[in-house]
Amino acid sequence: MPVHQYVCFVITSTRTTAQEMTAALGIEPDETAVRASRSTVPPLPAHHRWKIVCRRTGLRVDEQVACVLDRLRPHTGRLAALAGQLDRQEGPGSAVLQVVRRFHSDNHEPGADLPEEPEGPNLFGWHLDSDVLEFLTTTGAEVDIDEYDMTGDPHGD
């Protein structure tokens, strides 16, 4: 069963823009986003997102996590300070380590946006070691794991 996955570390805020986060952290993000409110009654604020992402194929989740954290560790103090400030201002959950996995059937015809991994490594087993857990604790980050069964959709739509 092919698995397509990525890992990202995300800082989210309703008040602080991604540009302000970049200035506070001293590291350029791989991606930024602004999501408008889904609710107009009552109106909710937009969410600004700052992300460091690993989308390299053929790596287990823990290997993708290592790629992301290797880039972030030199900035741990600033990440912890910003996440702590945002948590105090907006409530907990500003920093998140996110894992997104999509499972496809064996007879899946890969689309242009999904790389084929015919005889690749086993991507089903992974773990978070004590160094990762210490980083997450220091930065106050939560872990969010999203897994999607795409076996009923041969094109992954």
XYZ file of C-alpha atoms in Angstrom:
157
model
C 0.000 0.000 0.000
C 1.690 3.235 -1.104
C 1.920 6.006 1.486
C 2.411 9.661 0.606
C 3.246 11.805 3.598
C 4.835 14.969 4.872
C 5.775 16.529 8.194
C 5.713 20.198 9.138
C 6.275 22.370 12.170
C 3.680 25.132 12.214
C 3.303 28.307 14.247
C -0.242 29.679 14.075
C -1.601 33.016 15.265
C -4.733 35.087 14.907
C -2.790 38.319 15.528
C 0.845 37.866 14.565
C 1.562 37.662 10.832
C 3.954 35.152 9.281
C 6.280 38.054 8.444
C 6.356 39.085 12.107
C 6.991 35.461 13.107
C 9.908 35.291 10.643
C 11.420 38.439 12.133
C 11.050 37.072 15.695
C 12.455 33.644 14.824
C 15.282 34.606 12.495
C 14.516 31.784 10.053
C 12.685 31.936 6.743
C 9.703 29.574 6.527
C 9.196 27.110 3.687
C 5.547 28.111 3.477
C 3.193 30.734 4.888
C -0.559 30.974 4.722
C -3.412 33.152 5.843
C -6.720 31.389 6.323
C -9.844 33.443 6.465
C -12.552 32.726 8.961
C -14.955 29.916 8.083
C -17.588 31.453 10.298
C -19.242 34.818 9.848
C -21.652 34.407 12.782
C -19.926 34.928 15.098
C -16.956 36.224 13.070
C -13.704 34.524 13.910
C -10.251 35.958 13.179
C -8.043 34.709 10.386
C -5.149 32.384 11.136
C -1.614 33.215 10.044
C 0.610 30.157 9.568
C 4.394 29.878 9.435
C 5.749 26.443 8.362
C 8.929 24.443 8.022
C 8.133 21.364 5.910
C 9.723 18.072 4.829
C 8.037 16.465 1.813
C 10.919 14.178 0.822
C 9.575 10.844 -0.366
C 10.947 7.511 0.771
C 11.500 8.624 4.380
C 9.662 7.337 7.445
C 7.808 9.924 9.514
C 10.561 9.984 12.156
C 13.122 10.675 9.422
C 10.996 13.540 8.085
C 10.631 14.871 11.640
C 14.428 14.753 11.990
C 14.825 16.815 8.783
C 12.455 19.479 10.123
C 13.917 19.575 13.628
C 17.505 19.674 12.352
C 16.616 23.023 10.787
C 14.726 24.285 13.844
C 16.984 23.245 16.729
C 19.362 26.229 16.389
C 16.286 28.421 16.926
C 14.728 26.485 19.826
C 14.917 29.380 22.297
C 13.233 31.821 19.929
C 10.602 29.228 18.936
C 9.826 28.565 22.608
C 9.612 32.288 23.362
C 7.301 33.030 20.417
C 5.082 29.989 21.007
C 4.855 30.834 24.724
C 3.920 34.434 23.963
C 1.255 33.381 21.448
C -0.130 30.741 23.830
C -0.465 33.353 26.590
C -2.165 35.843 24.239
C -4.374 33.473 22.240
C -4.603 30.213 24.157
C -2.620 26.980 23.829
C -1.839 25.321 20.522
C 0.162 27.923 18.621
C 3.017 25.483 17.862
C 2.244 22.141 16.233
C 4.258 19.303 14.758
C 1.926 18.023 12.052
C 2.127 14.649 10.315
C -0.052 14.128 7.234
C -0.290 10.679 5.641
C -2.353 9.483 2.685
C -2.750 5.757 2.104
C -3.414 4.580 -1.458
C -4.397 1.167 -2.825
C -1.757 -1.038 -4.463
C -3.425 -0.603 -7.844
C -3.241 3.167 -7.506
C -2.280 4.936 -10.719
C 0.027 7.703 -9.601
C -0.969 11.177 -10.671
C 1.454 13.861 -11.712
C 1.456 15.261 -8.177
C 2.081 11.938 -6.425
C 5.516 10.296 -6.805
C 5.571 6.560 -7.334
C 7.387 4.426 -4.739
C 7.071 0.890 -6.117
C 9.730 -0.989 -4.138
C 10.503 1.674 -1.576
C 11.121 1.393 2.154
C 8.464 0.404 4.654
C 6.895 3.696 5.735
C 4.383 2.276 8.199
C 6.493 2.154 11.355
C 7.835 5.280 13.037
C 8.535 6.699 16.479
C 9.384 9.931 18.247
C 12.511 9.603 20.384
C 13.317 11.456 23.598
C 15.209 14.237 21.772
C 12.129 14.987 19.667
C 9.882 14.887 22.726
C 12.247 17.259 24.569
C 12.137 19.725 21.639
C 8.323 19.543 21.550
C 8.135 20.083 25.306
C 10.575 23.003 25.221
C 8.677 24.737 22.429
C 5.269 23.852 23.896
C 4.330 22.174 20.624
C 1.424 19.822 20.194
C 1.429 16.837 17.824
C -1.299 16.549 15.180
C -1.491 13.408 13.053
C -3.853 13.297 10.085
C -4.229 10.029 8.177
C -6.406 9.672 5.101
C -7.652 6.501 3.448
C -7.446 7.221 -0.277
C -7.948 3.589 -1.349
C -11.459 4.329 -2.623
C -10.166 7.197 -4.762
C -7.650 5.966 -7.361
C -6.517 9.519 -8.170
C -6.162 10.700 -4.550
C -8.706 13.506 -4.978
